[in-house]
Amino acid sequence: MSKRSNTSEHKQARKRAKRDENSAKYSDDSDGQKNEKKKSKKAYRQSESLKAVSQADIDSFLESNKIEVSDPIEGEQILRPIISFEHLPDEGDAIYKPLRNFRAPTSVQAATWPFLFSGRDVIGIAETGSGKTLGFGLPCLRKMVSLKNKKTKPSCPKAVIITPTRELAMQIHEHLEKYASPLGIKTTCIFGGVKKDDQWEALKSATVVVATPGRLKDLQGEGSVNLGKVKYLVLDEADRMLDKGFEQDIKEIVGTMPVSKRQTAMFTATWPVAVQNLAKNFTQNPITITVGGKPSADPRANTRIKQVVEVLSPRDKETRLLQILGQLQRKSSEDRVLVFCLYKKEATRIERFIQSKGYQVAGIHGDLSQSDRFKSLAAFKSGAVTVLVATDVAARGLDIPEVKTVVNVTFPLTIEDYVHRIGRTGRAGADGHAITLFTENDKTHSGALINVLKAAGQDVPESLLKFGTTVKKKQHGAYGAFFKDVDTAKSATKITFDD
Ligand SMILES: Nc1ncnc2c1ncn2[C@@H]1O[C@H](COP(=O)(O)OP(=O)(O)OP(=O)(O)O)[C@@H](O)[C@H]1O
């Protein structure tokens, strides 16, 4: 438990807890002001309409969405999920306007918003494509609104969202800007691989910064940004951010942010045991909210994705890939197909191969310039090309609703990456389809893959079972080999990440 659990605030919380011992766990008269953390001026008050919801309806929502809330502070009341947009605090607020495009909050939004609104640190774990961006994004902007009378000093942002890849940083920025700009809140996006000039300029007036770690650390080191005023920190794709390749950068970046006044949110679809303890170093008494059941050693795939695993010989992969693309193209020429490779050189080779067969194809991997990476993504999103060949740089977070099928040409290094890769389809309640070409070279992953398939109610082919069901212990730092500059046959040593 963190330091703050020994404070008088915590003692008071425990007293309150004793007093409330006999009251319902999911109280209908609790509000965020009772919570231990009173950081936001615009504290969370549960709306009257939410109070009016029957306990049976609340229980049924939590149960049917398999929402689990765990609070390290004993006895704290669990805030009711915001099941409908009508339950939002200060419902008429301009900040909520863009939500009108949606019918209701997703389950992760419903469960995490009350705690984030009330200033608590939150770890949110929910399947891919379940709306986690707004899960952390809306409370971020609401907090920025509450701090609006405190002017943002030049180059001193009040909120920072850190994310592993440049494309994802850009996507989150574009998403949040729709909500932020009508409110006059300036957001900017910071990532490596491009010149700094525009970033220096934008930082001067930005209240919210979405960034990849390397460039943020770089700008911080040269004094172009001061993180001493940050009140809201997000580690998106939190397990990746705490993994070895990024952990040191994150430590250095977060080390300069104030602890006592900072609220921290970590969101992800996969939460391996190896990083769970590390999260404690960056949070204070975080509430852990999982949607879809308690986090286990095995990551959970989105159950709306039909997962097909084909076991074949390595030399048959390309022929099979062509067959798959042909079948998909005949079905619908509009649907997008995302093809994953493990290594940059492999991605280049597969892209050229597909192109030589007459397909409109683009690529995303670390050997391409940033402007080429953005061009490929834009062409894929617009439909100018319908096939995108990528390394795991595109595995996390990217939200392209037209992606109907993911094909894994080579299995990723971790089972978490597999879950994220296939999660590029089946987003926001849609169905998806993932085909994995599995060869003898991937046999160390068979046990973990079988568990993921079983947990999602998918067929497990006999040919996969024959490789065995043992699950290898995960090593901290297993991610990231997709940036390695090697061919698939050799093992490499140097791992570098997006900056
Ligand atoms: N309340 C909602 N109702 C319907 N759709 C929503 C809602 N909130 C967000 N979405 C949409 O759902 C899609 C997926 O959201 P988002 O990218 O935030 O998912 P995610 O959980 O972060 O996924 P990943 O784990 O892959 O990063 C987006 O297109 C987003 O606009």
Coordinates of C-alpha atoms and ligand atoms in Angstrom, one line a residue:
M1 CA 0.0 0.0 0.0
S2 CA 1.3 3.5 -0.8
K3 CA 2.4 6.2 1.6
R4 CA -0.8 8.0 1.6
S5 CA -2.6 5.1 3.3
N6 CA -1.0 6.3 6.6
T7 CA -2.2 9.8 6.4
S8 CA -4.9 11.2 8.6
E9 CA -7.1 11.4 5.5
H10 CA -6.9 7.7 5.3
K11 CA -7.7 7.3 9.0
Q12 CA -10.8 9.4 8.4
A13 CA -11.7 7.3 5.4
R14 CA -11.5 4.2 7.6
K15 CA -13.7 5.8 10.3
R16 CA -16.2 6.7 7.6
A17 CA -16.0 3.1 6.3
K18 CA -16.8 1.8 9.8
R19 CA -19.8 4.1 10.0
D20 CA -21.0 2.9 6.7
E21 CA -20.3 -0.7 7.4
N22 CA -23.9 -1.8 7.1
S23 CA -24.7 0.3 4.0
A24 CA -24.8 -1.2 0.6
K25 CA -21.5 -1.7 -1.2
Y26 CA -22.6 0.1 -4.2
S27 CA -24.2 3.0 -2.4
D28 CA -26.9 5.1 -4.0
D29 CA -26.2 8.1 -1.9
S30 CA -22.5 8.2 -2.1
D31 CA -20.8 11.0 -4.0
G32 CA -17.2 11.7 -4.9
Q33 CA -16.9 14.4 -2.3
K34 CA -16.8 11.7 0.3
N35 CA -13.8 10.2 -1.4
E36 CA -10.4 10.3 0.0
K37 CA -9.0 12.4 -2.8
K38 CA -10.4 15.8 -3.1
K39 CA -8.3 17.2 -5.9
S40 CA -10.7 18.5 -8.4
K41 CA -12.5 21.7 -7.6
K42 CA -15.4 20.6 -9.6
A43 CA -15.8 17.5 -7.3
Y44 CA -18.0 14.7 -8.4
R45 CA -21.6 14.7 -7.2
Q46 CA -23.6 11.7 -8.2
S47 CA -26.5 13.0 -10.3
E48 CA -30.1 12.7 -9.0
S49 CA -31.0 10.5 -12.0
L50 CA -28.2 8.1 -11.1
K51 CA -29.3 8.0 -7.5
A52 CA -32.8 7.1 -8.7
V53 CA -31.7 4.0 -10.5
S54 CA -32.7 0.9 -8.5
Q55 CA -29.9 -1.2 -6.8
A56 CA -31.2 -4.2 -8.8
D57 CA -30.5 -2.4 -12.1
I58 CA -27.0 -1.3 -10.9
D59 CA -26.2 -4.9 -9.8
S60 CA -27.5 -6.3 -13.0
F61 CA -25.3 -3.9 -15.1
L62 CA -22.2 -4.7 -13.1
E63 CA -22.9 -8.4 -13.3
S64 CA -23.8 -8.6 -17.0
N65 CA -20.7 -6.6 -18.0
K66 CA -18.5 -8.5 -15.5
I67 CA -17.3 -5.4 -13.9
E68 CA -15.0 -5.8 -10.9
V69 CA -13.9 -2.9 -8.7
S70 CA -11.1 -3.3 -6.3
D71 CA -10.2 -0.5 -3.9
P72 CA -7.1 -0.7 -1.7
I73 CA -8.7 1.6 0.8
E74 CA -10.8 -0.6 2.9
G75 CA -14.4 0.3 3.4
E76 CA -14.5 3.0 0.7
Q77 CA -17.9 3.1 -1.0
I78 CA -17.9 1.9 -4.6
L79 CA -19.4 4.6 -6.8
R80 CA -22.3 3.6 -9.0
P81 CA -21.5 3.2 -12.7
I82 CA -22.7 5.9 -15.0
I83 CA -25.0 3.7 -17.1
S84 CA -26.6 6.4 -19.2
F85 CA -25.3 9.8 -20.4
E86 CA -28.2 11.3 -18.4
H87 CA -26.4 10.2 -15.3
L88 CA -23.4 12.3 -16.0
P89 CA -22.7 15.0 -13.4
D90 CA -23.8 18.5 -14.6
E91 CA -25.5 16.9 -17.5
G92 CA -26.0 20.0 -19.7
D93 CA -22.2 20.7 -19.8
A94 CA -20.9 21.6 -23.2
I95 CA -18.1 19.1 -22.7
Y96 CA -20.6 16.2 -23.3
K97 CA -21.9 17.5 -26.6
P98 CA -19.9 15.2 -28.9
L99 CA -21.1 12.2 -26.9
R100 CA -24.5 12.6 -28.6
N101 CA -23.2 10.4 -31.4
F102 CA -23.2 7.5 -29.0
R103 CA -26.2 5.7 -27.4
A104 CA -24.7 5.1 -24.0
P105 CA -21.4 4.9 -22.2
T106 CA -19.4 1.7 -22.8
S107 CA -19.0 -0.5 -19.7
V108 CA -15.5 0.7 -19.1
Q109 CA -16.5 4.3 -19.3
A110 CA -19.5 3.7 -17.1
A111 CA -17.4 2.1 -14.4
T112 CA -14.3 4.3 -14.5
W113 CA -15.8 7.8 -15.0
P114 CA -17.2 8.2 -11.4
F115 CA -13.9 7.4 -9.8
L116 CA -11.9 9.5 -12.2
F117 CA -14.4 12.4 -11.8
S118 CA -13.9 12.2 -8.1
G119 CA -10.2 12.4 -8.3
R120 CA -9.1 8.9 -7.6
D121 CA -6.2 7.1 -9.4
V122 CA -7.6 4.4 -11.6
I123 CA -6.3 1.4 -13.4
G124 CA -8.8 0.4 -16.1
I125 CA -8.6 -2.9 -17.8
A126 CA -11.1 -3.7 -20.6
E127 CA -11.1 -5.4 -24.0
T128 CA -9.7 -3.8 -27.1
G129 CA -12.1 -1.4 -28.9
S130 CA -14.2 -0.8 -25.8
G131 CA -13.8 3.0 -25.6
K132 CA -11.0 3.4 -23.2
T133 CA -9.8 6.6 -24.8
L134 CA -12.9 8.5 -23.7
G135 CA -12.7 6.5 -20.5
F136 CA -9.7 8.5 -19.5
G137 CA -10.2 11.4 -21.9
L138 CA -13.5 12.8 -20.7
P139 CA -12.5 13.0 -17.0
C140 CA -9.2 14.6 -18.2
L141 CA -11.0 17.4 -20.0
R142 CA -13.6 17.8 -17.2
K143 CA -10.7 18.4 -14.8
M144 CA -9.1 20.8 -17.2
V145 CA -12.4 22.7 -17.3
S146 CA -12.5 22.9 -13.5
L147 CA -8.9 24.3 -13.5
K148 CA -9.7 26.8 -16.3
N149 CA -9.4 29.9 -14.1
K150 CA -5.9 28.8 -13.3
K151 CA -4.1 30.0 -16.4
T152 CA -1.8 27.5 -18.2
K153 CA 1.7 28.9 -18.0
P154 CA 3.6 28.7 -21.2
S155 CA 5.0 25.2 -21.8
C156 CA 3.6 24.0 -18.5
P157 CA 0.8 21.6 -19.5
K158 CA -1.7 20.5 -16.8
A159 CA -2.5 17.1 -18.4
V160 CA -0.2 14.6 -20.1
I161 CA -1.2 11.4 -21.9
I162 CA 1.6 9.1 -22.7
T163 CA 1.2 6.4 -25.3
P164 CA 3.7 4.0 -27.0
T165 CA 3.4 4.8 -30.7
R166 CA 3.3 8.0 -32.8
E167 CA 0.2 6.9 -34.7
L168 CA -1.7 6.2 -31.5
A169 CA -0.6 9.6 -30.0
M170 CA -2.0 11.3 -33.1
Q171 CA -5.2 9.4 -33.0
I172 CA -5.8 10.1 -29.3
H173 CA -5.0 13.8 -29.9
E174 CA -7.5 14.0 -32.8
H175 CA -10.1 12.2 -30.8
L176 CA -9.8 14.5 -27.7
E177 CA -9.5 17.7 -29.8
K178 CA -13.1 17.3 -30.8
Y179 CA -14.2 17.6 -27.2
A180 CA -11.5 20.0 -26.1
S181 CA -11.5 22.7 -28.8
P182 CA -15.1 23.8 -28.4
L183 CA -14.2 24.4 -24.7
G184 CA -11.2 26.5 -25.6
I185 CA -8.8 23.9 -24.2
K186 CA -5.7 23.5 -26.2
T187 CA -4.3 20.1 -26.8
T188 CA -1.2 19.1 -28.7
C189 CA 0.6 16.0 -29.9
I190 CA 4.3 15.3 -29.4
F191 CA 6.3 12.5 -31.0
G192 CA 9.6 11.7 -32.5
G193 CA 10.6 11.3 -36.1
V194 CA 9.6 14.8 -37.1
K195 CA 11.1 18.3 -36.5
K196 CA 10.6 19.9 -33.1
D197 CA 9.9 23.5 -34.3
D198 CA 6.1 23.1 -34.4
Q199 CA 6.1 21.1 -31.2
W200 CA 8.0 23.9 -29.4
E201 CA 5.5 26.4 -30.6
A202 CA 2.4 24.3 -29.7
L203 CA 3.7 23.5 -26.3
K204 CA 3.7 27.1 -25.3
S205 CA -0.1 27.2 -25.2
A206 CA -1.1 23.6 -24.7
T207 CA -3.0 22.5 -21.6
V208 CA -3.2 18.9 -22.6
V209 CA -0.2 17.1 -24.2
V210 CA -0.5 13.7 -25.9
A211 CA 3.0 12.3 -26.3
T212 CA 5.3 9.3 -27.0
P213 CA 7.8 8.9 -24.2
G214 CA 11.1 9.5 -26.0
R215 CA 10.3 12.8 -27.6
L216 CA 8.6 14.0 -24.4
K217 CA 11.7 13.2 -22.4
D218 CA 13.9 14.9 -24.9
L219 CA 11.9 18.1 -24.8
Q220 CA 11.8 17.9 -21.1
G221 CA 15.5 17.5 -20.9
E222 CA 16.2 20.5 -23.1
G223 CA 13.8 22.6 -21.0
S224 CA 11.1 23.0 -23.7
V225 CA 8.4 21.6 -21.4
N226 CA 8.0 21.8 -17.7
L227 CA 5.8 19.0 -16.2
G228 CA 5.8 20.4 -12.7
K229 CA 2.2 21.5 -13.1
V230 CA 0.7 18.3 -14.3
K231 CA -2.5 17.4 -12.5
Y232 CA -3.7 14.6 -14.7
L233 CA -1.4 11.8 -16.1
V234 CA -2.5 9.0 -18.3
L235 CA -0.4 6.0 -19.2
D236 CA -2.4 4.5 -22.1
E237 CA -1.5 0.9 -23.1
A238 CA -0.1 0.9 -19.5
D239 CA 1.5 -2.5 -19.6
R240 CA 3.5 -1.5 -22.6
M241 CA 4.5 1.8 -20.9
L242 CA 5.7 -0.1 -17.8
D243 CA 7.5 -2.7 -19.8
K244 CA 11.3 -2.6 -19.8
G245 CA 11.8 -0.7 -23.0
F246 CA 9.8 2.3 -21.8
E247 CA 10.0 1.9 -18.0
Q248 CA 13.1 4.1 -17.5
D249 CA 11.8 6.9 -19.7
I250 CA 8.5 6.8 -17.9
K251 CA 10.2 6.9 -14.5
E252 CA 12.3 10.0 -15.6
I253 CA 9.3 11.8 -17.1
V254 CA 6.9 11.1 -14.2
G255 CA 9.6 11.8 -11.6
T256 CA 9.3 15.5 -12.4
M257 CA 5.5 15.6 -11.9
P258 CA 4.1 16.6 -8.6
V259 CA 2.9 13.5 -6.7
S260 CA 0.4 15.0 -4.2
K261 CA -1.6 17.0 -6.7
R262 CA -1.5 14.5 -9.5
Q263 CA -4.3 12.1 -10.5
T264 CA -3.0 9.1 -12.5
A265 CA -5.0 6.9 -14.8
M266 CA -3.6 3.7 -16.5
F267 CA -5.6 2.0 -19.1
T268 CA -5.0 -1.2 -21.1
A269 CA -6.6 -4.3 -22.5
T270 CA -3.9 -6.6 -21.1
W271 CA -2.4 -6.5 -17.7
P272 CA 0.3 -9.1 -17.2
V273 CA 1.4 -9.9 -13.7
A274 CA 4.9 -8.9 -14.5
V275 CA 4.0 -5.2 -14.6
Q276 CA 1.2 -5.0 -12.1
N277 CA 3.6 -4.3 -9.2
L278 CA 5.4 -1.6 -11.1
A279 CA 2.1 0.3 -11.5
K280 CA 2.2 1.0 -7.7
N281 CA 5.2 3.3 -8.2
F282 CA 3.3 5.7 -10.3
T283 CA -0.1 5.7 -8.6
Q284 CA -1.6 6.4 -5.2
N285 CA -4.1 3.9 -3.9
P286 CA -5.4 3.2 -7.3
I287 CA -8.9 1.7 -7.8
T288 CA -8.5 -1.2 -10.2
I289 CA -11.5 -1.7 -12.5
T290 CA -11.7 -4.7 -14.8
V291 CA -14.4 -5.3 -17.3
G292 CA -14.8 -8.9 -18.5
G293 CA -13.6 -10.5 -15.2
K294 CA -10.6 -10.3 -13.0
P295 CA -7.3 -10.0 -14.7
S296 CA -5.6 -13.4 -14.9
A297 CA -2.3 -14.6 -16.1
D298 CA -3.8 -15.1 -19.5
P299 CA -4.9 -12.0 -21.4
R300 CA -8.4 -11.9 -22.7
A301 CA -9.4 -11.3 -26.3
N302 CA -12.5 -9.5 -27.4
T303 CA -15.1 -12.3 -27.6
R304 CA -16.8 -10.8 -30.7
I305 CA -13.7 -11.6 -32.8
K306 CA -13.8 -14.9 -34.5
Q307 CA -10.3 -16.3 -34.2
V308 CA -9.1 -18.9 -36.7
V309 CA -5.7 -20.5 -36.3
E310 CA -4.3 -22.4 -39.3
V311 CA -1.3 -24.6 -38.7
L312 CA 0.9 -24.9 -41.7
S313 CA 4.5 -25.2 -42.9
P314 CA 6.5 -21.9 -43.0
R315 CA 7.0 -22.2 -46.7
D316 CA 3.3 -22.3 -47.4
K317 CA 2.6 -19.0 -45.7
E318 CA 2.8 -16.7 -48.6
T319 CA 0.6 -18.9 -50.9
R320 CA -2.0 -19.1 -48.1
L321 CA -1.9 -15.4 -47.5
L322 CA -2.7 -14.8 -51.1
Q323 CA -5.6 -17.2 -51.0
I324 CA -7.0 -15.4 -47.9
L325 CA -6.7 -12.0 -49.5
G326 CA -8.3 -13.2 -52.7
Q327 CA -11.3 -14.7 -50.7
L328 CA -11.7 -11.5 -48.7
Q329 CA -11.5 -9.3 -51.7
R330 CA -14.1 -11.3 -53.5
K331 CA -16.4 -10.9 -50.5
S332 CA -16.1 -7.2 -50.3
S333 CA -13.7 -4.9 -52.0
E334 CA -14.3 -2.2 -49.4
D335 CA -13.3 -4.1 -46.3
R336 CA -9.8 -3.5 -45.0
V337 CA -7.3 -6.2 -44.2
L338 CA -4.5 -5.6 -41.7
V339 CA -1.6 -8.0 -42.2
F340 CA 0.9 -8.4 -39.3
C341 CA 4.5 -9.4 -39.6
L342 CA 7.0 -9.6 -36.8
Y343 CA 10.0 -7.9 -38.3
K344 CA 10.5 -4.8 -40.4
K345 CA 12.3 -6.6 -43.2
E346 CA 9.6 -9.3 -43.3
A347 CA 6.9 -6.6 -43.5
T348 CA 8.7 -5.0 -46.4
R349 CA 9.1 -8.3 -48.2
I350 CA 5.4 -9.3 -47.7
E351 CA 4.2 -5.8 -48.8
R352 CA 6.2 -6.1 -52.0
F353 CA 5.0 -9.6 -52.6
I354 CA 1.4 -8.6 -52.2
Q355 CA 1.9 -5.6 -54.4
S356 CA 3.4 -7.8 -57.1
K357 CA 0.2 -9.8 -57.1
G358 CA -1.8 -6.7 -58.0
Y359 CA -3.2 -5.5 -54.6
Q360 CA -3.3 -1.9 -53.5
V361 CA -1.2 -2.2 -50.4
A362 CA 0.7 0.1 -48.0
G363 CA 3.1 -0.6 -45.1
I364 CA 3.8 0.7 -41.5
H365 CA 6.9 -0.2 -39.7
G366 CA 10.0 1.4 -38.1
D367 CA 12.1 1.4 -41.3
L368 CA 9.8 4.0 -42.9
S369 CA 10.0 7.7 -42.3
Q370 CA 7.3 9.1 -40.1
S371 CA 5.7 10.9 -43.0
D372 CA 5.5 7.7 -45.0
R373 CA 4.0 6.0 -41.9
F374 CA 1.3 8.6 -41.7
K375 CA 0.7 8.5 -45.5
S376 CA 0.2 4.7 -45.3
L377 CA -2.2 5.0 -42.5
A378 CA -4.2 7.8 -44.2
A379 CA -4.4 5.7 -47.5
F380 CA -5.6 2.7 -45.5
K381 CA -8.2 4.8 -43.6
S382 CA -9.5 6.4 -46.7
G383 CA -9.7 3.1 -48.6
A384 CA -7.1 4.2 -51.2
V385 CA -5.4 0.9 -50.2
T386 CA -7.4 -1.9 -48.6
V387 CA -4.4 -3.9 -47.3
L388 CA -2.0 -2.6 -44.8
V389 CA 1.1 -4.7 -43.9
A390 CA 2.4 -3.7 -40.4
T391 CA 4.7 -4.7 -37.6
D392 CA 3.5 -4.5 -34.0
V393 CA 3.9 -0.8 -34.2
A394 CA 0.3 -0.9 -35.4
A395 CA -0.8 -3.6 -32.9
R396 CA -2.0 -1.3 -30.2
G397 CA -4.8 1.2 -30.0
L398 CA -5.4 2.0 -33.7
D399 CA -9.0 2.5 -34.3
I400 CA -10.1 1.9 -37.9
P401 CA -13.7 0.7 -38.0
E402 CA -13.4 -0.7 -41.6
V403 CA -10.8 -3.3 -40.6
K404 CA -12.8 -6.5 -40.9
T405 CA -10.0 -9.0 -40.9
V406 CA -6.6 -9.2 -39.2
V407 CA -4.1 -11.8 -40.6
N408 CA -1.1 -12.8 -38.5
V409 CA 1.6 -13.9 -41.0
T410 CA 4.1 -14.3 -38.2
F411 CA 3.1 -14.8 -34.6
P412 CA 4.1 -11.9 -32.3
L413 CA 6.6 -12.1 -29.4
T414 CA 4.0 -12.0 -26.7
I415 CA 0.5 -13.3 -26.3
E416 CA -0.5 -9.7 -25.2
D417 CA 0.6 -8.5 -28.6
Y418 CA -1.5 -11.1 -30.2
V419 CA -4.6 -9.9 -28.3
H420 CA -3.9 -6.3 -29.3
R421 CA -3.2 -7.2 -32.9
I422 CA -6.5 -9.0 -33.4
G423 CA -8.2 -6.2 -31.5
R424 CA -7.8 -3.9 -34.5
T425 CA -11.0 -5.6 -35.7
G426 CA -14.3 -6.1 -33.8
R427 CA -14.3 -2.6 -32.4
A428 CA -17.0 -0.6 -30.7
G429 CA -19.4 -3.6 -30.5
A430 CA -18.8 -4.8 -34.1
D431 CA -17.8 -8.3 -35.0
G432 CA -14.3 -9.1 -36.3
H433 CA -12.3 -11.8 -37.8
A434 CA -8.7 -12.9 -37.2
I435 CA -6.7 -15.5 -39.1
T436 CA -3.4 -16.6 -37.6
L437 CA -0.9 -18.6 -39.7
F438 CA 0.9 -20.7 -37.0
T439 CA 4.0 -22.7 -37.8
E440 CA 6.3 -25.0 -35.9
N441 CA 8.6 -21.9 -35.3
D442 CA 5.8 -20.4 -33.1
K443 CA 5.3 -23.5 -30.9
T444 CA 6.5 -21.8 -27.7
H445 CA 3.3 -19.7 -27.9
S446 CA 0.9 -22.6 -28.4
G447 CA -0.1 -23.0 -24.7
A448 CA -0.8 -19.3 -24.2
L449 CA -2.7 -19.1 -27.5
I450 CA -4.8 -22.1 -26.7
N451 CA -5.8 -20.4 -23.4
V452 CA -6.7 -17.2 -25.1
L453 CA -8.8 -19.2 -27.7
K454 CA -10.5 -21.2 -25.0
A455 CA -11.3 -18.2 -22.8
A456 CA -12.9 -16.5 -25.8
G457 CA -15.0 -19.6 -26.6
Q458 CA -13.1 -20.2 -29.9
D459 CA -12.3 -23.5 -31.6
V460 CA -8.9 -24.9 -30.8
P461 CA -7.6 -27.0 -33.8
E462 CA -6.1 -30.4 -33.1
S463 CA -3.1 -29.4 -35.1
L464 CA -2.4 -26.6 -32.6
L465 CA -3.0 -28.8 -29.5
K466 CA -0.2 -31.1 -30.7
F467 CA 2.4 -28.4 -30.0
G468 CA 1.5 -28.6 -26.3
T469 CA -0.5 -26.6 -23.8
T470 CA 2.3 -25.5 -21.5
V471 CA 2.5 -21.7 -20.9
K472 CA 5.9 -20.3 -20.7
K473 CA 6.5 -17.8 -17.9
K474 CA 6.4 -14.2 -19.2
Q475 CA 9.5 -12.2 -19.0
H476 CA 9.4 -8.5 -18.2
G477 CA 10.7 -6.9 -21.4
A478 CA 9.6 -9.4 -23.9
Y479 CA 7.9 -6.8 -26.0
G480 CA 9.4 -4.7 -28.7
A481 CA 11.3 -7.0 -31.0
F482 CA 9.2 -5.8 -33.9
F483 CA 11.6 -2.9 -34.1
K484 CA 14.6 -5.2 -34.3
D485 CA 16.5 -4.9 -37.5
V486 CA 16.9 -8.5 -38.3
D487 CA 15.4 -11.2 -40.4
T488 CA 13.0 -13.7 -39.0
A489 CA 15.5 -16.6 -38.9
K490 CA 17.9 -14.9 -36.5
S491 CA 17.5 -13.7 -33.0
A492 CA 18.6 -10.1 -32.3
T493 CA 19.7 -8.2 -29.3
K494 CA 18.9 -4.5 -29.7
I495 CA 15.5 -3.3 -29.0
T496 CA 14.4 0.2 -29.7
F497 CA 11.1 1.9 -29.4
D498 CA 9.1 4.8 -30.8
D499 CA 10.2 8.2 -29.4
Ligands
LIG1 N1 -19.9 5.2 -25.7 C1 -19.6 4.8 -26.8 N2 -20.5 4.2 -27.6 C2 -20.1 3.7 -28.9 N3 -18.9 3.8 -29.4 C3 -17.9 4.4 -28.6 C4 -18.2 4.9 -27.3 N4 -17.1 5.5 -26.9 C5 -16.1 5.3 -27.8 N5 -16.7 4.7 -28.9 C6 -15.9 4.3 -30.1 O1 -15.4 3.0 -29.9 C7 -14.2 2.9 -30.7 C8 -13.1 2.3 -29.9 O2 -12.7 3.2 -28.9 P1 -11.2 3.3 -28.4 O3 -10.3 3.5 -29.5 O4 -11.2 4.3 -27.3 O5 -11.0 1.8 -27.8 P2 -9.9 1.2 -26.8 O6 -10.7 0.5 -25.7 O7 -9.0 2.3 -26.4 O8 -9.2 0.2 -27.7 P3 -7.7 -0.4 -27.7 O9 -7.6 -1.3 -26.5 O10 -7.6 -1.2 -28.9 O11 -6.8 0.7 -27.6 C9 -13.9 4.3 -31.3 O12 -14.3 4.4 -32.6 C10 -14.8 5.2 -30.4 O13 -15.2 6.4 -31.1

